[in-house]
Amino acid sequence: MYWQTAKPLWDFIPLLIISIELDLKDYPRSTPAIMMGRMGVDNRHQGQGYSKVLPSHTIQSIKYISITTGVMVIVIDVKDERLAQYYEQFGFVPTANPLRLILNVRQI
């Protein structure tokens, strides 16, 4: 059976539904959001390009989740400018804190 023998491609995709205070035009001050935590590719699959697919997969999953949760934005905190630039290619934009980025779910 597939579910018993399949090896996972990633170890975890942590998501947390939060309310974030944004001081941005077109957003309520207290905005429902999903915080994306650090993701990890299973050791057996590292170096095969999955880290490029994983954010897109997660973002599409969040779009689906937003329909039932009312989430308006995706939030991600990154550890450095290099990662901030990486997530900008998926449509994330920096907030006042350049290491905190958001993506409007409607733009997905």
C-alpha positions as a printed NumPy array, in Angstrom:
array([[  0.   ,   0.   ,   0.   ],
       [  1.312,   3.408,  -1.002],
       [  0.618,   5.109,   2.314],
       [  2.69 ,   2.537,   4.16 ],
       [  5.711,   2.597,   1.865],
       [  5.837,   6.169,   0.583],
       [  8.736,   8.252,   1.825],
       [  7.806,  11.838,   2.673],
       [  9.294,  14.612,   0.586],
       [  9.28 ,  17.052,   3.477],
       [  9.392,  16.726,   7.209],
       [  7.091,  19.57 ,   8.105],
       [  5.149,  22.594,   6.872],
       [  4.203,  24.567,   9.998],
       [  1.211,  26.89 ,   9.617],
       [ -0.389,  28.984,  12.336],
       [ -3.575,  31.042,  12.041],
       [ -2.975,  34.404,  13.695],
       [ -4.282,  37.947,  13.849],
       [ -1.626,  40.434,  12.784],
       [ -1.597,  44.176,  13.338],
       [ -0.953,  45.851,   9.993],
       [ -0.742,  49.556,   9.351],
       [ -1.309,  49.228,   5.619],
       [ -3.827,  50.692,   3.214],
       [ -6.627,  48.289,   2.187],
       [ -6.189,  46.052,   5.257],
       [ -8.086,  46.11 ,   8.536],
       [ -5.842,  47.052,  11.452],
       [ -6.209,  43.55 ,  12.92 ],
       [ -5.94 ,  41.212,   9.94 ],
       [ -6.561,  37.439,   9.942],
       [ -3.434,  35.738,   8.635],
       [ -1.574,  32.468,   8.344],
       [  2.007,  32.464,   9.559],
       [  4.266,  30.155,   7.564],
       [  7.023,  28.709,   9.705],
       [ 10.301,  27.229,   8.565],
       [  9.91 ,  24.354,   6.171],
       [ 12.213,  21.398,   5.812],
       [ 12.803,  18.898,   3.041],
       [ 13.405,  15.31 ,   4.144],
       [ 17.136,  14.477,   4.116],
       [ 16.594,  11.748,   1.529],
       [ 15.224,  14.282,  -0.95 ],
       [ 17.529,  17.253,  -0.399],
       [ 19.374,  18.574,  -3.419],
       [ 16.597,  17.559,  -5.825],
       [ 14.878,  20.947,  -6.161],
       [ 11.977,  20.32 ,  -3.788],
       [ 12.753,  23.448,  -1.785],
       [ 11.743,  25.423,  -4.883],
       [  8.396,  23.604,  -5.139],
       [  7.514,  23.487,  -1.448],
       [  6.688,  27.214,  -1.004],
       [  4.402,  27.196,  -4.078],
       [  2.633,  24.076,  -2.827],
       [  2.196,  25.623,   0.62 ],
       [  0.901,  28.916,  -0.786],
       [ -1.69 ,  27.094,  -2.912],
       [ -2.768,  25.077,   0.135],
       [ -3.181,  28.283,   2.131],
       [ -5.32 ,  29.777,  -0.648],
       [ -7.682,  26.832,  -0.228],
       [ -7.607,  27.116,   3.578],
       [ -8.397,  30.848,   3.365],
       [-11.818,  30.113,   1.88 ],
       [-13.035,  28.595,   5.143],
       [-10.918,  30.571,   7.617],
       [-11.219,  34.122,   6.278],
       [ -7.455,  34.534,   6.213],
       [ -6.441,  37.591,   4.192],
       [ -2.642,  37.437,   4.187],
       [  0.22 ,  35.006,   4.521],
       [  3.025,  36.117,   6.827],
       [  6.554,  34.788,   6.884],
       [  9.479,  35.818,   9.061],
       [ 12.835,  35.098,   7.455],
       [ 16.27 ,  34.983,   9.025],
       [ 18.143,  37.114,   6.485],
       [ 17.895,  39.331,   3.405],
       [ 18.759,  36.447,   1.061],
       [ 15.654,  34.537,   2.166],
       [ 13.565,  37.715,   1.944],
       [ 14.576,  38.066,  -1.7  ],
       [ 13.818,  34.378,  -2.274],
       [ 10.236,  34.762,  -1.006],
       [  9.72 ,  37.965,  -2.977],
       [  9.782,  35.848,  -6.147],
       [  6.567,  34.202,  -4.86 ],
       [  4.877,  37.612,  -4.495],
       [  5.7  ,  38.382,  -0.859],
       [  6.426,  42.022,  -0.01 ],
       [  8.357,  43.322,   2.996],
       [  6.6  ,  45.111,   5.832],
       [  8.152,  47.844,   8.001],
       [ 10.371,  45.036,   9.282],
       [ 12.292,  43.879,   6.167],
       [ 12.548,  40.345,   7.568],
       [  8.749,  40.024,   7.845],
       [  7.006,  39.596,   4.522],
       [  3.335,  39.328,   3.611],
       [  1.369,  38.066,   0.636],
       [ -2.252,  39.034,  -0.002],
       [ -4.206,  35.794,  -0.48 ],
       [ -6.254,  37.467,  -3.242],
       [ -3.074,  37.799,  -5.303],
       [ -2.494,  34.052,  -5.409]])
